[in-house]
Short mmCIF file of C-alpha atoms in Angstrom, two decimals:
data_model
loop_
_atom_site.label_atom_id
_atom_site.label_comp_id
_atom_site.label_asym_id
_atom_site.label_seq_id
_atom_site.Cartn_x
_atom_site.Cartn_y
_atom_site.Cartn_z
CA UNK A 1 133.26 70.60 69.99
CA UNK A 2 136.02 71.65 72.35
CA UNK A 3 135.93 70.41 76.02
CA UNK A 4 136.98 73.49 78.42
CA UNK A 5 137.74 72.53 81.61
CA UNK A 6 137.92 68.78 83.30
CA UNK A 7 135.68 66.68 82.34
CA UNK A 8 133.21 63.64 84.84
CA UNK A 9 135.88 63.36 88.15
CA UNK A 10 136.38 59.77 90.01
CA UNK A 11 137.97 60.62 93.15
CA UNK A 12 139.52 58.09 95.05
CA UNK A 13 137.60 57.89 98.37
CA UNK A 14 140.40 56.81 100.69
CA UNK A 15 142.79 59.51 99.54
CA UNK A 16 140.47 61.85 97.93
CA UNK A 17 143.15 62.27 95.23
CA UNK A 18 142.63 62.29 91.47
CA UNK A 19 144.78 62.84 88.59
CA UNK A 20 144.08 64.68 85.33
CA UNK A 21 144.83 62.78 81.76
CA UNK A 22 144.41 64.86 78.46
CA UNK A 23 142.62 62.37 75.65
CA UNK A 24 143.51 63.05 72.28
CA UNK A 25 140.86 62.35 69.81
CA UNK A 26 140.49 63.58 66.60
CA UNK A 27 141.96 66.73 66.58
CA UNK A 28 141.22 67.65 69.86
CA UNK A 29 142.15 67.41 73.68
CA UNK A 30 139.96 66.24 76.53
CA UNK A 31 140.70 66.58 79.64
CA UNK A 32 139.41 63.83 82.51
CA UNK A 33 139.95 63.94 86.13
CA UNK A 34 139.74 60.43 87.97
CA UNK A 35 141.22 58.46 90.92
CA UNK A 36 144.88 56.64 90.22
CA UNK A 37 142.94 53.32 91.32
CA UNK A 38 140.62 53.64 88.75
CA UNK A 39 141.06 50.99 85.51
CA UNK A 40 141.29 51.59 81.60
CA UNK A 41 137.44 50.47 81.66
CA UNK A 42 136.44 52.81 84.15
CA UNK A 43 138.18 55.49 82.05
CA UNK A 44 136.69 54.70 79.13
CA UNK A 45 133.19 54.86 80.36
CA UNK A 46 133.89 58.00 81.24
CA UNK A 47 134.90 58.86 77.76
CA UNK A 48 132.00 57.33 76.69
CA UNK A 49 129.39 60.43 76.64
CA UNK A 50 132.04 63.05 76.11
CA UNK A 51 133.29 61.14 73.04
CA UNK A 52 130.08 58.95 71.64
CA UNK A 53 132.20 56.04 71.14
CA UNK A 54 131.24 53.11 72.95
CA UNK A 55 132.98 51.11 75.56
CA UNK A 56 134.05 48.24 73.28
CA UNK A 57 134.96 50.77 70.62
CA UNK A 58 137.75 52.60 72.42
CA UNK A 59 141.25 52.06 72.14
CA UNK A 60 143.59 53.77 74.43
CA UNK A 61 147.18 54.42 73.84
CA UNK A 62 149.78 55.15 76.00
CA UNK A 63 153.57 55.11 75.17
CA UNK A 64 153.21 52.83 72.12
CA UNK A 65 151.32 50.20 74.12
CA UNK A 66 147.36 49.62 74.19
CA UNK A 67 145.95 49.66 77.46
CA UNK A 68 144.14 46.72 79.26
CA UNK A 69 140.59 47.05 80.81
CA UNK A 70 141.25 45.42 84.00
CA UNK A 71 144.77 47.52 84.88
CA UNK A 72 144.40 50.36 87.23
CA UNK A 73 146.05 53.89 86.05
CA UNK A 74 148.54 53.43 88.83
CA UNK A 75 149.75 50.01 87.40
CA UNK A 76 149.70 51.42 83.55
CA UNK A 77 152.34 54.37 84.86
CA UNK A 78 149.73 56.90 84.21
CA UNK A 79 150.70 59.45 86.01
CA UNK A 80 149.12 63.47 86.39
CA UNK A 81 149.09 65.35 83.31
CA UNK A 82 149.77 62.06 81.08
CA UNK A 83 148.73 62.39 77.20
CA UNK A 84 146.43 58.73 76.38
CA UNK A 85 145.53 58.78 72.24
CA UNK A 86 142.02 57.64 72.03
CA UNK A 87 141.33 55.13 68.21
CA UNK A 88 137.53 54.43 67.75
CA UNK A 89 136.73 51.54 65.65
CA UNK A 90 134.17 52.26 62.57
CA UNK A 91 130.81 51.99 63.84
CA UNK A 92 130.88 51.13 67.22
CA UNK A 93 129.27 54.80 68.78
CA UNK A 94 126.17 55.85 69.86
CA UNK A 95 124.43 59.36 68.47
CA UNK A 96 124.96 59.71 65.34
CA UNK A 97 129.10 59.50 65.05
CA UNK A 98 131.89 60.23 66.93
CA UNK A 99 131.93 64.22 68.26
CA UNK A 100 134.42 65.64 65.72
CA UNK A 101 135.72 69.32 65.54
CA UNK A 102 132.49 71.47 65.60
CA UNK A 103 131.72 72.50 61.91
CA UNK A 104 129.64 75.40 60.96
CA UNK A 105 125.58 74.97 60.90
CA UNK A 106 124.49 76.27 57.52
CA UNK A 107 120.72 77.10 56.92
CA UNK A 108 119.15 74.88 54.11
CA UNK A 109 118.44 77.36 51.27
CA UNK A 110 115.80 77.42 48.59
CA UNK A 111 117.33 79.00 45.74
CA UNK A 112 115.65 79.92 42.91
CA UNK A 113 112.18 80.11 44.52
CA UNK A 114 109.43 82.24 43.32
CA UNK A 115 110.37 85.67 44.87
CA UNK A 116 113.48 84.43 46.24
CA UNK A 117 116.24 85.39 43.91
CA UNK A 118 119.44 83.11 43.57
CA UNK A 119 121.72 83.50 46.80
CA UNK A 120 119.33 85.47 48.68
CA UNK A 121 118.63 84.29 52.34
CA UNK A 122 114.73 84.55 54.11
CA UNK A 123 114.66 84.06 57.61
CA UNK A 124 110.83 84.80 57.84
CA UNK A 125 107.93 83.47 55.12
CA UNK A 126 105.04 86.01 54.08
CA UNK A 127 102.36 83.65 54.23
CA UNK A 128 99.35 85.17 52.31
CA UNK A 129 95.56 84.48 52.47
CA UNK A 130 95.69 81.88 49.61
CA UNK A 131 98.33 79.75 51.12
CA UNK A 132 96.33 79.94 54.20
CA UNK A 133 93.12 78.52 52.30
CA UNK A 134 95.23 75.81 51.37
CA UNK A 135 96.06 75.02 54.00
CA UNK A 136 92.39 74.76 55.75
CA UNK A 137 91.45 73.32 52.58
CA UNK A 138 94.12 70.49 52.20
CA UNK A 139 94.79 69.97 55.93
CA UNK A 140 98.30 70.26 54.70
CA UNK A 141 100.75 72.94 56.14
CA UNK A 142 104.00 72.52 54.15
CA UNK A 143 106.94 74.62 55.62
CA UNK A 144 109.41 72.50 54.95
CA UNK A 145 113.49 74.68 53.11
CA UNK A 146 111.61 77.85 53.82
CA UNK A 147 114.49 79.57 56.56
CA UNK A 148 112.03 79.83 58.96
CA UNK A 149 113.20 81.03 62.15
CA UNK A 150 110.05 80.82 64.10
CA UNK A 151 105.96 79.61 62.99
CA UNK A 152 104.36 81.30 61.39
CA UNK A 153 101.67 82.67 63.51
CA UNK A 154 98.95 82.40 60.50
CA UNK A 155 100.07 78.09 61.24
CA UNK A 156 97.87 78.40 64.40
CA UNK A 157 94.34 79.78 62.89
CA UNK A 158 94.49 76.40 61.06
CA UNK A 159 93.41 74.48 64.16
CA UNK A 160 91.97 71.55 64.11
CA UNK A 161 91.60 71.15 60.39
CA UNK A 162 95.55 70.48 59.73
CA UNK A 163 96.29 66.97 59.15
CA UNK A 164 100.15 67.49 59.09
CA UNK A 165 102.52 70.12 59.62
CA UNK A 166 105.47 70.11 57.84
CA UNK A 167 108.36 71.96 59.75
CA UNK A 168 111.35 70.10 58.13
CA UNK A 169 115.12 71.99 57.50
CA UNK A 170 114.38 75.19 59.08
CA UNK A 171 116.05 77.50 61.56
CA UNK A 172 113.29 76.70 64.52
CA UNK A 173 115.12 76.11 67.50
CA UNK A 174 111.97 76.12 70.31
CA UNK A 175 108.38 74.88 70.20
CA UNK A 176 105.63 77.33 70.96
CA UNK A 177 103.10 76.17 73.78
CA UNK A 178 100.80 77.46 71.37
CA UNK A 179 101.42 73.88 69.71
CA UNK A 180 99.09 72.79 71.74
CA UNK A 181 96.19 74.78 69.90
CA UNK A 182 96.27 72.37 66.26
CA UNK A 183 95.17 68.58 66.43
CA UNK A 184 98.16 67.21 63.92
CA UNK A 185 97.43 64.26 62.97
CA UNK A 186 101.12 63.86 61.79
CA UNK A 187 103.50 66.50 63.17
CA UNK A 188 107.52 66.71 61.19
CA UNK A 189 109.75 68.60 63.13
CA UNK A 190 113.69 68.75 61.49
CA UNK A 191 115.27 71.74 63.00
CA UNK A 192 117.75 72.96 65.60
CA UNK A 193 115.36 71.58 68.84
CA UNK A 194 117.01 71.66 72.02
CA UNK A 195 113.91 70.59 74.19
CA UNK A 196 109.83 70.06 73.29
CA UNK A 197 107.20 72.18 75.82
CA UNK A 198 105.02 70.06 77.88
CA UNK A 199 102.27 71.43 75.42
CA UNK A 200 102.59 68.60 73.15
CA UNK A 201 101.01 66.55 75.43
CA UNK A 202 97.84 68.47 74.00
CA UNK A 203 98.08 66.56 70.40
CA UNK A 204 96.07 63.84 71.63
CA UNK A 205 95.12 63.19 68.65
CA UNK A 206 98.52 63.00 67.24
CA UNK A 207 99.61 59.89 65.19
CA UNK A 208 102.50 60.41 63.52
CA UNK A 209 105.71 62.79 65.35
CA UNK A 210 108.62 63.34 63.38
CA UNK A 211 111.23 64.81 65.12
CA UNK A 212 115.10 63.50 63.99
CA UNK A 213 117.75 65.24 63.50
CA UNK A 214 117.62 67.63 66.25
CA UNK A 215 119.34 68.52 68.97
CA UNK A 216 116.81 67.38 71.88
CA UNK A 217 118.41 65.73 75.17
CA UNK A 218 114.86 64.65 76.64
CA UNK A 219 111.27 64.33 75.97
CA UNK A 220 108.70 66.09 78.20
CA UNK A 221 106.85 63.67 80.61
CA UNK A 222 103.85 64.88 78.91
CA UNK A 223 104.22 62.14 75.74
CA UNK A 224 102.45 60.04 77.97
CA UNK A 225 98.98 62.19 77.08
CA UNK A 226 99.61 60.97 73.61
CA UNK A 227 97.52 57.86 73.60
CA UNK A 228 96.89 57.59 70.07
CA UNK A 229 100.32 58.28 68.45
CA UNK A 230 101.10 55.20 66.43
CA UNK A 231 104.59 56.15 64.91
CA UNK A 232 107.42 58.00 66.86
CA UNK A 233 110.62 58.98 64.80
CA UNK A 234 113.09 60.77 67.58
CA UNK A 235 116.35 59.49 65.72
CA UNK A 236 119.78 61.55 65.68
CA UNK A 237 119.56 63.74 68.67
CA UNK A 238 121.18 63.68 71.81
CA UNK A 239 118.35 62.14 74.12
CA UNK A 240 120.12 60.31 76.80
CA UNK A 241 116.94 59.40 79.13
CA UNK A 242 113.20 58.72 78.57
CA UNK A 243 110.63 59.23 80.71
CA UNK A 244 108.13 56.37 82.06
CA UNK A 245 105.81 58.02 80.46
CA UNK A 246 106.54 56.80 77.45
CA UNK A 247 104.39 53.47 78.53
CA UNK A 248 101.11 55.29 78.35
CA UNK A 249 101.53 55.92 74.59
CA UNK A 250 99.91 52.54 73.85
CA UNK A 251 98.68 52.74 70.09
CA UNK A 252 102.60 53.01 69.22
CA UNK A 253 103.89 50.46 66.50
CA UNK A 254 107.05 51.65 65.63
CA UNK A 255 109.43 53.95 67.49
CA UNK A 256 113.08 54.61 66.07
CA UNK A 257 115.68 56.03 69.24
CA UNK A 258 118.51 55.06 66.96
CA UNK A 259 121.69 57.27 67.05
CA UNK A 260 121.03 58.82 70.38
CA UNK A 261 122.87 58.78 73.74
CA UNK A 262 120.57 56.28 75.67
CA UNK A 263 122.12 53.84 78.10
CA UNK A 264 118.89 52.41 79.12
CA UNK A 265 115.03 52.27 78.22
CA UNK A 266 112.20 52.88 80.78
CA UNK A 267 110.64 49.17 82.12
CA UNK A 268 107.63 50.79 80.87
CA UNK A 269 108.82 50.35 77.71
CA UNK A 270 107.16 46.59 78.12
CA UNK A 271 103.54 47.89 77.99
CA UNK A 272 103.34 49.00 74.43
CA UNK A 273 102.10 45.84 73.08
CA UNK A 274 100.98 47.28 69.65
CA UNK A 275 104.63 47.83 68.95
CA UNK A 276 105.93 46.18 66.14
CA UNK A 277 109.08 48.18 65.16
CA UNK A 278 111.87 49.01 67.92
CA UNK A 279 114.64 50.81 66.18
CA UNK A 280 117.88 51.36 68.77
CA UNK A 281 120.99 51.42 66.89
CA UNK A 282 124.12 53.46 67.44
CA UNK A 283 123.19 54.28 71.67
CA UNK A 284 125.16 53.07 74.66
CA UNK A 285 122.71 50.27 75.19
CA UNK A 286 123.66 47.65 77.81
CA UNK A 287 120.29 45.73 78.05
CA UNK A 288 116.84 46.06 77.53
CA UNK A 289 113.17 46.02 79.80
CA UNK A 290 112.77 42.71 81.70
CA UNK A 291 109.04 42.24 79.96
CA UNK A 292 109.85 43.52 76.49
CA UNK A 293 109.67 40.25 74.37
CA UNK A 294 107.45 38.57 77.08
CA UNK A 295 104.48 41.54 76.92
CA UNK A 296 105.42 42.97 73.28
CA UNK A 297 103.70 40.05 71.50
CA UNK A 298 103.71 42.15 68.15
CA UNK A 299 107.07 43.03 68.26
CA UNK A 300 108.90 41.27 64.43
CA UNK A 301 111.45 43.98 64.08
CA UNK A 302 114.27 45.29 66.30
CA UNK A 303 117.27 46.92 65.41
CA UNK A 304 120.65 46.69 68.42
CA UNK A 305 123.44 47.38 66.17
CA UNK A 306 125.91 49.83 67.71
CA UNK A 307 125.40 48.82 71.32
CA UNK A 308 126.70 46.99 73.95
CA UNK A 309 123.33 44.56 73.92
CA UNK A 310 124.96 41.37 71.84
CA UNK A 311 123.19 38.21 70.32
CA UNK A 312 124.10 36.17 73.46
CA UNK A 313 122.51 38.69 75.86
CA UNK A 314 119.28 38.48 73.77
CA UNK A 315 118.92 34.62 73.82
CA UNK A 316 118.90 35.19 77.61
CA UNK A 317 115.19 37.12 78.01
CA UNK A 318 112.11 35.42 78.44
CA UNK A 319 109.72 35.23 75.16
CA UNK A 320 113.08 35.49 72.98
CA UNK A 321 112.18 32.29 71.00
CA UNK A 322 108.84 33.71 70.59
CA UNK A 323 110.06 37.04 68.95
CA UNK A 324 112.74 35.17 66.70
CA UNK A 325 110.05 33.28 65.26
CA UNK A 326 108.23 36.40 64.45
CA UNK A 327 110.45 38.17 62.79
CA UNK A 328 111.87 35.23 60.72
CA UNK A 329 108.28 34.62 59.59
CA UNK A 330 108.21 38.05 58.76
CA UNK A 331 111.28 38.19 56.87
CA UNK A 332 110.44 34.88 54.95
CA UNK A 333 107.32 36.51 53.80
CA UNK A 334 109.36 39.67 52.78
CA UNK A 335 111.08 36.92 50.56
CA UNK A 336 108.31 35.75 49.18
CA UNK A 337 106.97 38.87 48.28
CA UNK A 338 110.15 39.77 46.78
CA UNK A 339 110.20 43.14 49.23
CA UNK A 340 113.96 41.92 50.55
CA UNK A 341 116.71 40.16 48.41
CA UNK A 342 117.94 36.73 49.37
CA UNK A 343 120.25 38.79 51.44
CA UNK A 344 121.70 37.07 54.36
CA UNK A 345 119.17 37.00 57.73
CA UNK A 346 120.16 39.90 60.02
CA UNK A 347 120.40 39.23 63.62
CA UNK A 348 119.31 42.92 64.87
CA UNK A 349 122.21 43.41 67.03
CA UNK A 350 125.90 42.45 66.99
CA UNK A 351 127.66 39.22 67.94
CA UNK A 352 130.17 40.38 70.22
#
């Protein structure tokens, strides 16, 4: 993805001046305006977003030498105009990698299909009336490699009898309000998303949403109507916030946020006490909810790797000792039951 024009902006409030650095980074050139006063960390959390490489992951170059957190542009000899390499160390990013040169989006293709002959592209699917009786029969509408560019309207005479809708590697890039219309109880969504209508807060009898791999920033305030969804899969996308909301969802048990651009999670977060899988990894993490481990009393399994939250942060929150009990219990038992190897214990988040 190529960055046209400058980039965040620190001005320096006495002088109102600011300088303009070009970052290289793989391949490409991004340019950053920011005060002379400002330091190597403050520059780097400004790469941060633009980037997806974390804080603690950045190495900046300039002139042969590595640059020092605490040092101020001015004292580096950074000057206007100055080149800075940018190195990212493996595996410390958030979303789901470091941005690289854009590469072309190809449409999953069924080839070979019945009626589809080899190399042939759909972007619509003829849906006749026995599929459709299937489909009211089974509760099952499968959708999933089929080119789709938009539903299927014949999708919404199911209604209430679907049980799952299966939207997986398709061309969809928008969510109908007419969503709203089917009572899913488990809804897969693998497309081209940017954003989910506020309709969705009409599945309220929802219990499974599978939506990764998208390209959503948000999620509509309107989750919060979905009091009875139990598992929430939102992984590799590009959602940097998430609304309060979220709290009201209180038959959740496992939610997965990993590889996203989140800095922070809603306190809210704290009242979904059913939850017993918290999957984060690979976001710009720097703590967590004040309540989580106190109020979260089922939480056994949590996932930090990738962030800025370490081990030694963690031993700091209230009802810590609680939750590491838990989840060594839990993986002692996996043990037992031969479900895990005698595979070292992992922490759930890095040590520095």
């Amino acid at each position: 993805m190529e960055t046209s024009g400058t980039s965040g902006g620190v001005m320096d409030a006495k002088t109102g001046i600011t300088i303009t650095l070009n970052i290289k980074f793989s391949g490409r050139s991004i340019p950053v305006s920011l005060s002379p006063e400002s330091t190597v960390k403050d520059l780097k959390s400004l790469l941060q977003p633009l980037t997806n490489v974390l804080t603690r992951g950045q190495k900046l170059i300039f002139k042969g030498r590595v640059l020092a957190d605490g040092m101020t542009l001015r004292e580096s000899e950074i000057a206007d105009r100055a080149r800075v390499m940018l190195m990212a160390s493996q595996g410390l990013h958030q979303g789901s990698g470091p941005m690289l040169k854009d590469a072309p989006i190809r449409p999953i293709l069924r080839e070979n299909a019945p009626g589809n002959p080899k190399g042939s592209k759909r972007s619509e699917v003829s849906v006749d009336k026995g599929h459709l009786e299937r489909w009211k029969l089974t509760g099952v509408i499968a959708l999933s490699e089929c080119l789709l560019k938009a539903i299927p309207d014949e999708v919404w005479v199911c209604g209430p009898s679907a049980r799952v809708l299966d939207l997986n590697n398709n061309s969809i890039q928008d969510v109908p309000v007419k969503i709203g219309c089917l009572s899913s109880m488990q809804l897969e969504y693998q497309n081209y998303l940017t954003m989910l209508p506020s309709a969705l807060g009409a599945l309220t009898s929802l219990r499974q949403l599978h939506i990764t791999s998208n390209q959503l920033t948000g999620l509509p305030i309107q989750i919060g109507l979905m009091t009875q969804l139990e598992v929430l899969k939102a992984n590799n996308n590009r959602i940097s916030t998430i609304p309060t909301q979220i709290g009201d969802c209180n038959s959740l048990i496992e939610v997965d946020f990993s590889s996203n651009l989140l800095s922070e999670l809603p306190e809210t977060f704290s009242n979904l006490q059913k939850l017993k899988a918290l999957h984060l990894s690979n976001n710009g993490l720097k703590s967590l909810p004040n309540n989580l481990f106190k109020t979260c009393l089922q939480l056994s399994t949590l996932d930090l790797h990738g962030t800025e939250i370490t081990m030694d942060l963690l031993r700091q929150f209230e009802g810590w000792e609680d939750f590491d009990e838990r989840r060594r219990y839990k993986h002692q038992k996996q043990m037992d039951f031969r479900v895990v190897g005698s595979t070292e214990f992992d922490e759930g988040a890095d040590k520095n």
